[in-house]
Amino acid sequence: MDNIMQRKENTSPQSVAHHTANNFLAKVLPKSSQLLLMLTLGLNGLTLVLELSGWLIAFIVISLLWQGSIYLTLVTQPNRVVKLLVSIAGLFLLALSAKQLGLLNTMVHLLVFSYLLKPLEIKTRKDFYIQVLLGIFVLTTSLVFIQSLYFMVLVIVILLVNLMLLMSFFYQPISQNQRLLAKRVALTLVQSMPLAVVLFVGFPKIAPFWQMPAAKNAEVGLSDEVKVGDIANLALSNKLAFRVEFAQTPPSYQQMYWRTLVLEDFDGVKWHQTSNYKLWQQATQRSTFSPPKAVDLTQIPKVNYQVIAEPSYQHWLFGLSIMANVTSAQQKIVENKNFTVSATKKISSVTSYQVTSALTNQINIPLSERQRQRNLRIGNRQLSINTNQALLKEGQRLRSLLQDDLAIVNQVLTRFNQQNYHYTLNPPLLSNNSLAEFYFETKSGFCEHYASSFTYLMRAAGIPARMVLGYLGGEHNSQGNYYSVYQRDAHAWSEVWIKGKGWIRIDPTAAVNPERVEKGFSSLLQQEQSLLSNDYFSGFNTSQWLNQLRHMLEAVDYQWTKWVVGYSINDQVNVIKGLYEILVKYKQAIIVIVSLFFVFIVSYLFLNKRRKKLKITAEIRLFNQLCELVATFGVVKTPITTVDQLAIQIIAEQAALKVPILEFVNRFKKIHYQALSQENKAIELAKLKRVFTEIKQLAVIKRS
């Protein structure tokens, strides 16, 4: 009661008028809770550190030092002018960086900046509540950007600290004992989990009334423009691109060509999509997925699988060969004319979709004259002809020697295989990205070097050709039975159009480094990747037991991503539908079980309540033993006999017991009726036991 009155006194308007914010915190919150306040500032900001600008990260550090100095009374609480200047400076920096950040990140920056300033404005209990709620809001905002299981565990731990801060205000007697405080908060969180699970599974997942503004994040992974060297740089990244789980036996490694982008224009430096052929612009034109009518997929083996794509902030998705059917509950996914698929919205969060693919390296479709001319073009600028003149002449020479298109293809692949070409992540620099210089002189490059020069050479020889970007293979996780495809698995290959056969996949890498296509990176490429990326703990460059541990942790995270992060409204409908069918099928049994459970709960509560009423305390137990003892003297306690009346009867019967009996009764009443602390109660119980022992000894002497 005293604590409550003190708290009311400190938070009343009259008191607040005479205290600064620092005095309010000092009077209302104990020292340990003030430390918790500073700890939550740092931890909540830490969860968003990857999304924050450098100036705001610096302000977080300054704020912590500032709050610490106020806590240690090294500096005084800032006045209004100082706080106003700091606020204006922060808003000015936020306005300068808003265009670069994008709307979502700007809002996040504003939220964090307000959260850091709020401790300087805490003057009432309401301000303290707002500070705690702001902290929890900042913490949960981080889940917009990262949804992995292990990050979620970190968020829950930090949430525990935030709730400890709040509970320390209401339970000040235990606020000094951080372990007891943490235990009580953890117990509260555990008790709330069943309700959270029920709400997650069953609460309707309705679409929001507004659209979440997209964050202006850097695009991740493959680009719709590529020049020699780009994929070699991307291959240095061990960042996860997507994960795949097959419903049947997975295809072999050399069949895992994850088709992503098709590039048909070459300007002499880089390949890119045709200007009027942007995938994402076509995405809204069709709402259903169906392969072109000209492709007969009935005789082609098919495979079903689920893809869980990581955020790339781009529109394109991934699939094997010809994707015959693609569905997703999270995104609208549509077909593009070049046998790739894309989403109507940028992939800004983990996205799951189901695919059925026909496994083939040949797409037999007719080629229009316009498409033929597009895929025979050797450059949009004079630079292309100037820098690759020798390669152009080589293509013309091959055409003059060989009239069969496949013979020309095999001739170039044979050159790659038999001459001194090297497959490397660290090729020599080329003048103006010259493909001719690579083909005739340096002869060292990564997949895009070979695919780009091969495609250009085919066009020079009069064979329609185009360059395809995607990923090759994947790392099998035996713990979770799925494949992880990383950015290092990025790959480029070519497609040539042969009359009567259509588009045929040709991978020049297979002629230079067959191991790359059949198994993945060779040991030499692994060493190059680790050395150039400065990542000595890359996924495929660690010891066996570390790999097993990594696979186990990744498998757990995959299941979290699949069943929790990817839990969509369709999954929810299926769960509820399944529960309803079970309820209808086993209605009578469920009614019996629920009735028995209800009876059990009522009985338990009743018995528990009765047990509490009948609970015998230590002093009652000693009193009952006293009644049994004096019954041997002929003194019997009736239900209506009070403690004092019993003492009078004992003294009347045995006058020698007067002193210990009176002491026993007084101590009994003190323990039983007064509100003693646990420590004082224990002391009195010890004395009561001593007195009872004395009474027993005197009784024995009297009887003898």
XYZ file of C-alpha atoms in Angstrom:
704
model
C 0.000 0.000 0.000
C 2.828 2.360 0.830
C 4.407 1.704 -2.556
C 1.147 2.434 -4.340
C 0.592 5.650 -2.444
C 4.170 6.715 -3.084
C 3.755 6.038 -6.797
C 0.543 8.066 -6.922
C 2.193 10.881 -5.078
C 5.127 10.963 -7.475
C 2.925 10.906 -10.595
C 0.344 13.436 -9.518
C 0.191 16.717 -11.515
C 1.330 18.727 -8.513
C 4.403 16.554 -8.040
C 5.264 16.436 -11.738
C 5.263 20.193 -11.916
C 8.215 20.262 -9.531
C 10.279 17.411 -10.910
C 12.315 16.952 -14.055
C 12.061 13.781 -16.135
C 15.213 12.479 -14.517
C 13.757 13.013 -11.031
C 10.572 11.245 -12.056
C 12.477 8.174 -13.201
C 14.675 8.280 -10.110
C 11.652 8.374 -7.793
C 9.366 5.963 -9.640
C 11.835 3.445 -11.060
C 14.544 1.725 -9.036
C 18.121 1.868 -10.262
C 17.926 -1.590 -11.816
C 14.862 -0.585 -13.847
C 16.576 2.551 -15.097
C 19.379 0.325 -16.340
C 16.754 -1.839 -18.056
C 15.431 1.269 -19.785
C 18.858 2.007 -21.276
C 19.357 -1.662 -22.142
C 16.090 -1.790 -24.097
C 17.130 1.326 -26.038
C 20.255 -0.425 -27.275
C 18.753 -3.874 -27.880
C 15.656 -2.668 -29.727
C 17.777 -0.460 -31.974
C 20.185 -3.342 -32.579
C 17.499 -5.431 -34.292
C 17.159 -2.786 -37.026
C 20.830 -1.892 -37.376
C 21.059 -3.430 -40.891
C 18.269 -1.151 -42.107
C 19.402 2.084 -40.447
C 21.582 4.833 -41.880
C 24.985 5.560 -40.394
C 23.853 8.845 -38.844
C 21.014 7.142 -36.953
C 23.279 4.337 -35.714
C 25.651 7.021 -34.433
C 22.710 8.736 -32.730
C 21.790 5.458 -30.990
C 25.297 5.286 -29.523
C 25.179 8.956 -28.519
C 21.757 8.481 -26.901
C 23.009 5.551 -24.828
C 26.040 7.530 -23.671
C 23.799 10.514 -22.943
C 21.319 8.465 -20.910
C 24.175 6.768 -19.070
C 25.712 10.118 -18.156
C 22.366 11.356 -16.810
C 21.952 8.123 -14.858
C 25.410 8.575 -13.300
C 24.596 12.275 -12.641
C 27.600 13.310 -14.743
C 25.390 15.696 -16.716
C 22.032 17.299 -16.027
C 18.809 16.738 -17.902
C 18.820 18.791 -21.156
C 16.563 21.817 -21.336
C 13.928 22.472 -23.978
C 16.264 24.361 -26.292
C 18.772 21.510 -26.467
C 16.037 18.943 -27.089
C 14.502 21.123 -29.780
C 17.845 21.549 -31.567
C 18.514 17.790 -31.469
C 15.037 17.087 -32.858
C 15.432 19.575 -35.699
C 18.876 18.213 -36.589
C 17.563 14.645 -36.712
C 14.569 15.594 -38.860
C 16.856 17.523 -41.201
C 19.112 14.489 -41.692
C 16.046 12.294 -42.172
C 14.691 14.640 -44.850
C 18.029 14.582 -46.692
C 18.133 10.778 -46.778
C 14.388 10.163 -47.369
C 14.666 9.902 -51.145
C 17.422 7.325 -50.943
C 15.744 5.345 -48.166
C 12.274 5.007 -49.667
C 8.965 5.437 -47.851
C 9.078 2.348 -45.608
C 12.635 2.859 -44.356
C 11.966 6.565 -43.834
C 9.024 5.680 -41.583
C 11.217 3.185 -39.693
C 13.917 5.846 -39.217
C 11.334 8.312 -37.896
C 10.005 5.696 -35.463
C 13.469 4.849 -34.120
C 14.442 8.525 -33.840
C 11.280 9.261 -31.825
C 11.964 6.261 -29.619
C 15.476 7.510 -28.827
C 14.234 11.006 -27.926
C 11.301 9.885 -25.789
C 13.355 9.107 -22.600
C 14.249 12.796 -22.401
C 10.528 13.645 -22.228
C 9.332 11.172 -19.579
C 7.499 13.277 -16.986
C 4.443 11.192 -16.135
C 3.428 7.583 -15.889
C 1.734 7.874 -19.280
C 5.058 8.915 -20.874
C 6.681 5.835 -19.394
C 3.976 3.597 -20.876
C 4.439 5.228 -24.286
C 8.190 4.635 -24.063
C 7.669 0.917 -23.389
C 5.102 0.556 -26.200
C 7.387 2.400 -28.625
C 10.176 0.008 -27.741
C 8.035 -3.073 -28.409
C 6.828 -1.522 -31.672
C 10.422 -0.834 -32.789
C 11.366 -4.401 -31.871
C 8.536 -6.053 -33.814
C 9.145 -3.785 -36.818
C 12.409 -5.654 -37.389
C 10.357 -8.742 -38.330
C 9.286 -6.931 -41.497
C 12.839 -7.324 -42.787
C 14.009 -10.637 -41.270
C 11.771 -13.648 -40.556
C 14.256 -16.418 -39.807
C 13.721 -18.651 -36.790
C 16.932 -17.653 -35.057
C 16.224 -13.967 -35.453
C 12.765 -14.619 -34.014
C 14.377 -16.236 -30.958
C 16.518 -13.110 -30.549
C 13.405 -10.916 -30.787
C 11.643 -12.975 -28.092
C 14.640 -12.643 -25.763
C 14.699 -8.864 -26.269
C 10.914 -8.760 -25.782
C 11.517 -10.440 -22.423
C 13.787 -7.534 -21.430
C 11.145 -4.992 -22.526
C 8.464 -6.710 -20.467
C 10.826 -6.866 -17.491
C 11.069 -3.076 -17.706
C 7.284 -2.755 -17.687
C 6.790 -5.283 -14.900
C 9.452 -3.631 -12.734
C 7.153 -0.614 -12.545
C 4.197 -2.656 -11.240
C 6.137 -5.120 -9.090
C 8.630 -2.876 -7.415
C 9.174 -5.240 -4.418
C 10.849 -7.737 -6.787
C 12.343 -5.227 -9.226
C 15.748 -5.499 -7.543
C 15.821 -9.253 -8.075
C 16.376 -9.454 -11.851
C 16.323 -13.246 -11.884
C 12.921 -13.415 -10.177
C 11.630 -10.644 -12.451
C 12.815 -12.458 -15.585
C 11.292 -15.708 -14.313
C 7.895 -14.079 -13.795
C 7.936 -12.442 -17.252
C 9.049 -15.682 -18.918
C 6.231 -17.550 -17.173
C 3.741 -14.962 -18.446
C 5.050 -15.377 -22.016
C 4.817 -19.168 -21.794
C 1.256 -18.953 -20.468
C 0.301 -16.735 -23.404
C 1.717 -19.134 -26.039
C -1.362 -21.425 -26.331
C -3.583 -18.441 -27.053
C -1.024 -17.102 -29.562
C -0.949 -20.465 -31.374
C -4.751 -20.641 -31.512
C -4.951 -17.102 -32.917
C -2.190 -17.807 -35.442
C -3.851 -20.962 -36.722
C -7.490 -19.925 -36.598
C -7.801 -16.144 -36.639
C -8.883 -15.039 -40.151
C -5.982 -13.807 -42.293
C -7.760 -10.970 -44.040
C -5.975 -8.741 -46.509
C -4.923 -5.327 -45.142
C -6.916 -2.234 -46.042
C -3.722 -0.501 -47.174
C -0.619 -1.461 -49.098
C 2.663 -1.699 -47.232
C 5.075 0.719 -48.918
C 8.027 -1.071 -50.437
C 11.442 -0.531 -48.940
C 14.020 0.910 -51.290
C 16.459 -1.909 -50.679
C 19.335 -2.843 -52.919
C 18.349 -5.580 -55.357
C 19.843 -8.959 -54.573
C 20.965 -11.641 -57.000
C 20.812 -11.664 -60.762
C 20.268 -8.467 -62.715
C 18.455 -8.039 -66.028
C 21.722 -6.660 -67.400
C 24.970 -8.593 -67.356
C 28.466 -8.142 -68.726
C 31.469 -10.416 -68.479
C 32.601 -10.571 -64.873
C 29.233 -9.845 -63.231
C 28.311 -13.435 -62.403
C 31.853 -14.198 -61.277
C 31.431 -11.396 -58.727
C 28.007 -12.719 -57.706
C 29.495 -16.188 -57.233
C 31.580 -14.804 -54.381
C 28.401 -14.390 -52.298
C 27.239 -17.183 -49.994
C 23.852 -15.522 -49.509
C 20.846 -17.814 -49.847
C 18.788 -17.276 -53.014
C 16.004 -19.849 -52.599
C 15.245 -23.324 -51.248
C 13.518 -26.188 -53.046
C 11.717 -29.287 -51.797
C 10.763 -31.955 -54.336
C 7.599 -34.003 -53.972
C 9.146 -36.991 -55.781
C 12.666 -38.175 -56.484
C 14.665 -35.042 -57.318
C 16.311 -34.692 -60.733
C 20.039 -35.155 -61.144
C 22.410 -32.262 -60.535
C 23.010 -31.637 -64.257
C 19.251 -31.264 -64.778
C 18.927 -28.496 -62.190
C 19.060 -25.477 -64.474
C 16.986 -22.901 -62.622
C 15.743 -20.686 -65.449
C 15.363 -17.039 -64.374
C 16.055 -14.458 -67.105
C 16.458 -14.459 -70.878
C 18.675 -11.752 -72.407
C 18.383 -11.133 -76.138
C 20.028 -7.740 -76.749
C 23.782 -7.135 -76.782
C 25.189 -3.614 -77.063
C 28.847 -4.528 -77.212
C 29.368 -4.391 -73.452
C 26.451 -6.130 -71.776
C 23.481 -8.333 -72.485
C 20.028 -7.169 -71.440
C 16.362 -7.704 -72.080
C 14.764 -6.092 -75.091
C 13.609 -2.587 -74.171
C 9.954 -3.393 -74.919
C 10.139 -6.787 -73.295
C 10.404 -6.171 -69.564
C 9.061 -9.149 -67.666
C 7.400 -7.240 -64.904
C 5.487 -5.067 -67.393
C 3.852 -8.172 -68.845
C 3.073 -9.664 -65.455
C -0.273 -7.929 -64.992
C -1.571 -8.887 -68.449
C -2.505 -12.452 -67.497
C -3.959 -13.863 -64.301
C -3.578 -17.585 -65.053
C -0.559 -19.663 -65.899
C -0.463 -21.847 -69.000
C 2.413 -22.833 -71.302
C 2.345 -21.760 -74.962
C 0.039 -23.861 -77.131
C 2.888 -24.815 -79.444
C 4.658 -26.809 -76.749
C 3.548 -30.419 -76.262
C 4.405 -31.465 -72.715
C 2.487 -34.753 -72.605
C 5.487 -36.960 -73.366
C 8.003 -35.073 -71.231
C 8.850 -36.241 -67.659
C 7.571 -33.837 -65.034
C 8.572 -33.026 -61.488
C 6.642 -31.281 -58.710
C 8.388 -29.101 -56.155
C 7.976 -26.177 -53.800
C 10.223 -23.116 -54.046
C 10.729 -20.758 -51.099
C 12.438 -17.648 -52.462
C 14.346 -15.215 -50.285
C 13.684 -11.460 -50.641
C 15.449 -10.159 -53.777
C 13.460 -6.934 -54.305
C 13.044 -7.964 -57.941
C 10.190 -9.495 -59.919
C 11.697 -12.647 -61.388
C 11.384 -16.122 -59.914
C 13.047 -19.480 -60.482
C 12.039 -22.796 -62.001
C 13.330 -25.811 -63.894
C 13.094 -25.999 -67.687
C 9.501 -25.465 -68.876
C 7.221 -24.603 -65.972
C 3.846 -26.158 -66.790
C 2.037 -24.950 -63.685
C 2.899 -22.362 -61.011
C 0.690 -21.417 -58.052
C 1.205 -19.264 -54.979
C -1.017 -18.047 -52.166
C 1.293 -15.095 -51.504
C 1.914 -13.656 -54.965
C 0.266 -13.420 -58.342
C 2.661 -15.299 -60.611
C 2.395 -15.203 -64.398
C 4.044 -16.670 -67.455
C 6.374 -14.795 -69.754
C 6.790 -15.602 -73.422
C 10.384 -16.722 -72.983
C 9.426 -19.567 -70.568
C 10.299 -17.728 -67.403
C 7.932 -16.674 -64.612
C 7.705 -13.465 -62.625
C 5.653 -11.955 -59.822
C 3.487 -8.886 -60.219
C 5.030 -7.367 -57.083
C 8.650 -7.272 -56.028
C 9.773 -10.146 -53.840
C 10.253 -8.144 -50.632
C 9.609 -11.018 -48.214
C 9.987 -14.785 -48.153
C 7.730 -16.101 -50.932
C 6.563 -19.682 -51.428
C 5.139 -21.146 -54.625
C 4.410 -24.586 -56.071
C 5.746 -25.602 -59.488
C 5.273 -28.438 -61.943
C 8.094 -28.518 -64.504
C 8.710 -30.559 -67.617
C 12.360 -31.628 -67.585
C 13.737 -30.927 -71.038
C 16.621 -29.044 -72.589
C 14.698 -28.436 -75.783
C 11.731 -26.133 -76.452
C 10.281 -26.908 -79.874
C 8.419 -23.755 -80.913
C 8.373 -21.855 -84.209
C 10.362 -18.661 -84.508
C 8.794 -15.578 -86.069
C 10.830 -13.432 -88.437
C 10.920 -10.627 -85.893
C 12.221 -12.958 -83.192
C 14.773 -14.388 -85.624
C 16.160 -10.953 -86.429
C 16.288 -10.041 -82.749
C 18.299 -13.162 -81.919
C 20.686 -12.673 -84.840
C 21.553 -9.074 -83.948
C 25.227 -8.753 -83.007
C 25.041 -5.316 -81.430
C 23.096 -2.087 -81.165
C 26.206 0.061 -81.342
C 29.320 0.267 -83.476
C 31.314 -0.588 -80.347
C 30.093 -4.173 -80.574
C 31.491 -4.655 -84.059
C 34.750 -2.811 -83.372
C 35.667 -4.668 -80.196
C 34.540 -8.081 -81.461
C 35.548 -7.861 -85.125
C 37.704 -10.968 -84.915
C 34.876 -12.956 -83.321
C 32.474 -11.786 -86.031
C 34.841 -12.992 -88.734
C 35.285 -16.304 -86.896
C 31.543 -16.896 -87.008
C 31.422 -16.083 -90.691
C 34.363 -18.429 -91.311
C 32.599 -21.277 -89.498
C 29.467 -20.703 -91.583
C 31.486 -20.860 -94.789
C 33.028 -24.183 -93.715
C 29.970 -25.824 -92.159
C 26.388 -25.515 -93.347
C 24.818 -27.591 -90.571
C 23.957 -25.472 -87.518
C 24.605 -28.254 -85.002
C 27.977 -28.900 -86.601
C 28.947 -25.260 -85.959
C 27.787 -25.576 -82.342
C 29.867 -28.720 -81.825
C 32.881 -27.142 -83.495
C 32.931 -24.272 -80.974
C 32.337 -26.606 -78.025
C 35.189 -28.811 -79.217
C 37.479 -25.781 -79.284
C 36.520 -24.929 -75.690
C 37.172 -28.521 -74.642
C 40.442 -29.236 -76.449
C 42.266 -25.938 -76.384
C 43.827 -24.282 -73.371
C 40.701 -22.649 -71.869
C 40.413 -22.205 -68.096
C 37.342 -21.915 -65.878
C 38.068 -19.440 -63.101
C 36.428 -16.903 -60.792
C 39.365 -14.548 -61.193
C 39.799 -13.997 -64.947
C 42.093 -11.297 -66.405
C 40.530 -7.946 -67.266
C 39.322 -7.443 -70.838
C 39.666 -4.250 -72.857
C 36.172 -2.807 -73.346
C 34.765 -6.176 -72.246
C 35.945 -7.613 -75.546
C 34.599 -11.099 -76.187
C 37.108 -11.554 -78.983
C 39.994 -10.878 -76.620
C 38.680 -13.586 -74.291
C 38.024 -16.090 -77.085
C 41.358 -15.770 -78.856
C 43.796 -14.475 -76.223
C 43.090 -14.720 -72.471
C 40.996 -17.929 -72.652
C 40.211 -17.659 -68.924
C 36.791 -16.816 -67.586
C 33.659 -17.797 -65.715
C 30.339 -19.024 -67.091
C 29.263 -15.645 -68.516
C 32.502 -15.351 -70.497
C 31.822 -18.639 -72.270
C 28.064 -18.189 -72.651
C 28.416 -14.608 -73.892
C 31.154 -15.325 -76.450
C 29.379 -18.505 -77.592
C 26.070 -16.687 -78.096
C 27.757 -13.876 -80.014
C 29.650 -16.376 -82.172
C 26.454 -18.275 -82.983
C 24.759 -15.082 -84.099
C 27.777 -14.187 -86.207
C 27.419 -17.597 -87.873
C 23.738 -16.942 -88.629
C 22.255 -19.116 -85.879
C 19.578 -17.476 -83.681
C 20.906 -17.520 -80.124
C 20.204 -15.906 -76.768
C 21.715 -15.861 -73.312
C 19.919 -17.301 -70.278
C 20.633 -16.439 -66.658
C 19.714 -18.497 -63.644
C 21.226 -20.897 -61.158
C 22.772 -24.316 -61.509
C 22.416 -27.144 -59.021
C 22.014 -26.655 -55.289
C 23.277 -27.969 -51.976
C 21.317 -30.942 -50.668
C 20.382 -30.801 -46.987
C 19.994 -34.391 -45.837
C 18.598 -33.284 -42.461
C 15.609 -31.556 -44.060
C 15.573 -33.316 -47.462
C 15.598 -30.130 -49.503
C 18.032 -28.148 -51.655
C 19.526 -24.752 -50.894
C 20.512 -22.618 -53.864
C 22.925 -19.802 -53.066
C 24.021 -16.754 -55.021
C 27.312 -18.535 -55.651
C 25.316 -21.001 -57.769
C 24.435 -18.247 -60.280
C 25.044 -19.433 -63.811
C 24.757 -18.367 -67.448
C 24.198 -20.563 -70.488
C 23.032 -20.215 -74.090
C 20.079 -21.288 -76.166
C 20.276 -21.735 -79.923
C 17.349 -22.200 -82.259
C 17.685 -25.145 -84.635
C 15.145 -25.741 -87.352
C 12.948 -28.718 -86.521
C 14.151 -28.814 -82.915
C 13.405 -25.333 -81.602
C 15.384 -23.762 -78.761
C 18.102 -26.051 -77.418
C 20.035 -25.408 -74.226
C 23.791 -25.299 -74.819
C 26.030 -24.826 -71.796
C 29.614 -24.046 -72.911
C 30.732 -24.507 -69.306
C 30.158 -28.254 -69.703
C 32.811 -28.333 -72.430
C 35.372 -26.432 -70.344
C 34.667 -27.710 -66.828
C 32.300 -30.728 -66.847
C 32.567 -31.085 -63.066
C 30.845 -27.710 -62.591
C 27.769 -28.964 -64.445
C 27.747 -32.486 -63.049
C 28.622 -31.926 -59.381
C 29.132 -28.230 -58.655
C 32.244 -26.273 -57.824
C 35.494 -28.178 -58.167
C 37.939 -28.109 -55.268
C 39.970 -25.481 -57.135
C 36.931 -23.235 -57.583
C 36.031 -23.726 -53.929
C 39.454 -22.488 -52.928
C 39.118 -19.507 -55.263
C 35.659 -18.684 -53.913
C 36.812 -18.781 -50.295
C 39.935 -16.758 -51.038
C 38.265 -14.070 -53.148
C 35.237 -13.715 -50.859
C 37.366 -13.687 -47.692
C 34.837 -16.130 -46.264
C 36.647 -19.057 -44.727
C 33.424 -20.352 -43.196
C 31.509 -20.672 -46.457
C 28.914 -23.418 -46.624
C 30.952 -25.862 -48.692
C 34.403 -25.122 -47.295
C 34.071 -26.341 -43.720
C 34.728 -29.618 -41.972
C 32.221 -32.437 -42.108
C 30.912 -32.096 -38.566
C 30.475 -28.333 -38.973
C 28.552 -28.960 -42.180
C 26.295 -31.437 -40.401
C 25.644 -28.942 -37.638
C 24.956 -26.196 -40.182
C 22.577 -28.467 -42.099
C 20.697 -29.313 -38.910
C 20.268 -25.648 -37.960
C 19.276 -24.721 -41.509
C 16.770 -27.591 -41.622
C 15.071 -26.285 -38.475
C 14.987 -22.787 -39.950
C 13.566 -24.199 -43.198
C 10.676 -25.850 -41.381
C 9.988 -22.557 -39.588
C 10.005 -20.705 -42.913
C 7.821 -23.317 -44.569
C 5.144 -23.763 -41.904
C 5.137 -20.458 -40.015
C 6.456 -17.673 -42.255
C 4.832 -19.278 -45.295
C 1.534 -19.977 -43.524
C -0.982 -18.430 -45.918
C -4.728 -17.950 -45.963
C -5.034 -21.083 -48.129
C -3.176 -23.104 -45.491
C -5.454 -21.654 -42.842
C -8.578 -22.580 -44.799
C -7.259 -26.126 -45.284
C -6.487 -26.479 -41.563
C -9.915 -25.227 -40.520
C -11.559 -27.392 -43.162
C -9.669 -30.446 -41.918
C -10.629 -29.733 -38.305
C -14.275 -29.351 -39.330
C -14.237 -32.679 -41.182
C -12.733 -34.385 -38.126
C -15.378 -32.740 -35.920
C -18.210 -34.001 -38.146
C -16.743 -37.492 -38.500
C -16.071 -38.034 -34.793
C -18.781 -35.778 -33.385
C -20.056 -38.152 -30.710
C -16.588 -39.138 -29.506
C -15.537 -35.491 -29.336
C -18.657 -34.593 -27.330
C -17.861 -37.374 -24.832
C -14.200 -36.321 -24.555
C -15.092 -32.650 -24.097
C -17.699 -33.553 -21.458
C -15.240 -35.709 -19.540
C -12.626 -32.987 -19.791
C -15.116 -30.431 -18.462
C -16.033 -32.713 -15.537
C -12.345 -33.257 -14.806
C -11.627 -29.508 -14.774
C -14.610 -28.763 -12.494
C -13.665 -31.590 -10.150
C -10.058 -30.479 -10.035
C -11.005 -26.887 -9.246
C -13.444 -28.004 -6.548
C -10.983 -30.380 -4.905
C -8.186 -27.882 -5.161
C -10.332 -25.231 -3.487
C -11.320 -27.669 -0.744
C -7.696 -28.738 -0.307
C -6.728 -25.137 0.206
C -9.437 -24.765 2.819
C -8.292 -27.913 4.602
C -4.629 -27.057 4.363
C -2.984 -27.506 7.782
C -0.307 -24.989 8.598
C 2.661 -25.672 10.889
C 1.130 -23.819 13.866
C -2.208 -25.666 13.480
C -0.344 -28.971 13.369
C 1.413 -28.119 16.672
C -1.883 -26.996 18.202
C -3.526 -30.325 17.263
C -0.615 -32.192 18.816
C -1.119 -30.133 21.995
C -4.806 -31.121 22.066
C -3.856 -34.810 21.794
C -1.333 -34.390 24.602
C -3.694 -32.693 27.086
C -6.422 -35.221 26.286
C -4.386 -37.650 28.377
C -5.021 -35.305 31.321
C -8.745 -35.417 30.726
C -8.884 -31.990 28.944
C -10.846 -32.416 25.699
C -11.276 -29.633 23.121
C -14.763 -29.388 21.675
C -15.576 -27.665 18.322
C -16.795 -24.591 20.208
C -13.829 -24.338 22.580
C -11.603 -21.355 21.848
C -7.838 -21.303 22.264
C -8.054 -19.161 25.393
C -10.765 -21.392 26.912
C -8.623 -24.454 26.259
C -5.651 -22.800 27.997
C -7.799 -22.054 31.070
C -8.971 -25.679 31.249
C -5.369 -26.995 30.949
C -4.109 -24.655 33.694
C -7.045 -25.627 35.944
C -6.164 -29.274 35.488
C -2.353 -28.937 35.521
C -1.173 -25.759 37.261
C 2.494 -26.623 36.630
C 1.981 -26.073 32.907
C 0.685 -22.503 33.313
C 3.786 -20.611 32.089
C 4.561 -22.692 28.980
C 0.856 -23.004 28.083
C 0.345 -19.228 28.162
C 3.494 -18.683 26.089
C 2.343 -21.316 23.593
C -1.100 -19.713 23.210
C 0.308 -16.200 22.786
C 2.816 -17.289 20.163
C 0.176 -19.386 18.389
C -2.195 -16.429 18.084
C 0.641 -14.193 16.941
C 1.629 -16.579 14.158
C -1.888 -17.526 13.119
C -3.598 -14.151 13.184
C -0.929 -11.491 12.617
C 0.556 -10.603 9.205
C 4.167 -11.556 9.807
C 6.940 -11.576 7.250
C 8.292 -14.972 6.244
C 11.446 -14.369 8.244
C 9.591 -13.379 11.455
C 7.109 -16.192 11.023
C 9.923 -18.725 10.804
C 11.457 -17.326 14.020
C 8.147 -17.544 15.886
C 7.510 -21.090 14.654
C 10.885 -22.176 16.006
C 10.011 -20.694 19.398
C 6.554 -22.330 19.298
C 8.158 -25.730 18.667
C 10.541 -25.136 21.580
C 7.642 -24.313 23.921
C 5.693 -27.378 22.784
C 8.745 -29.572 23.459
C 8.943 -28.094 26.952
C 5.248 -28.855 27.560
C 5.754 -32.490 26.471
C 8.711 -32.890 28.817
C 6.728 -31.487 31.780
C 3.785 -33.760 30.948
C 6.029 -36.806 30.954
C 7.453 -35.833 34.337
C 3.949 -35.270 35.705
C 2.731 -38.684 34.549
C 5.736 -40.416 36.025
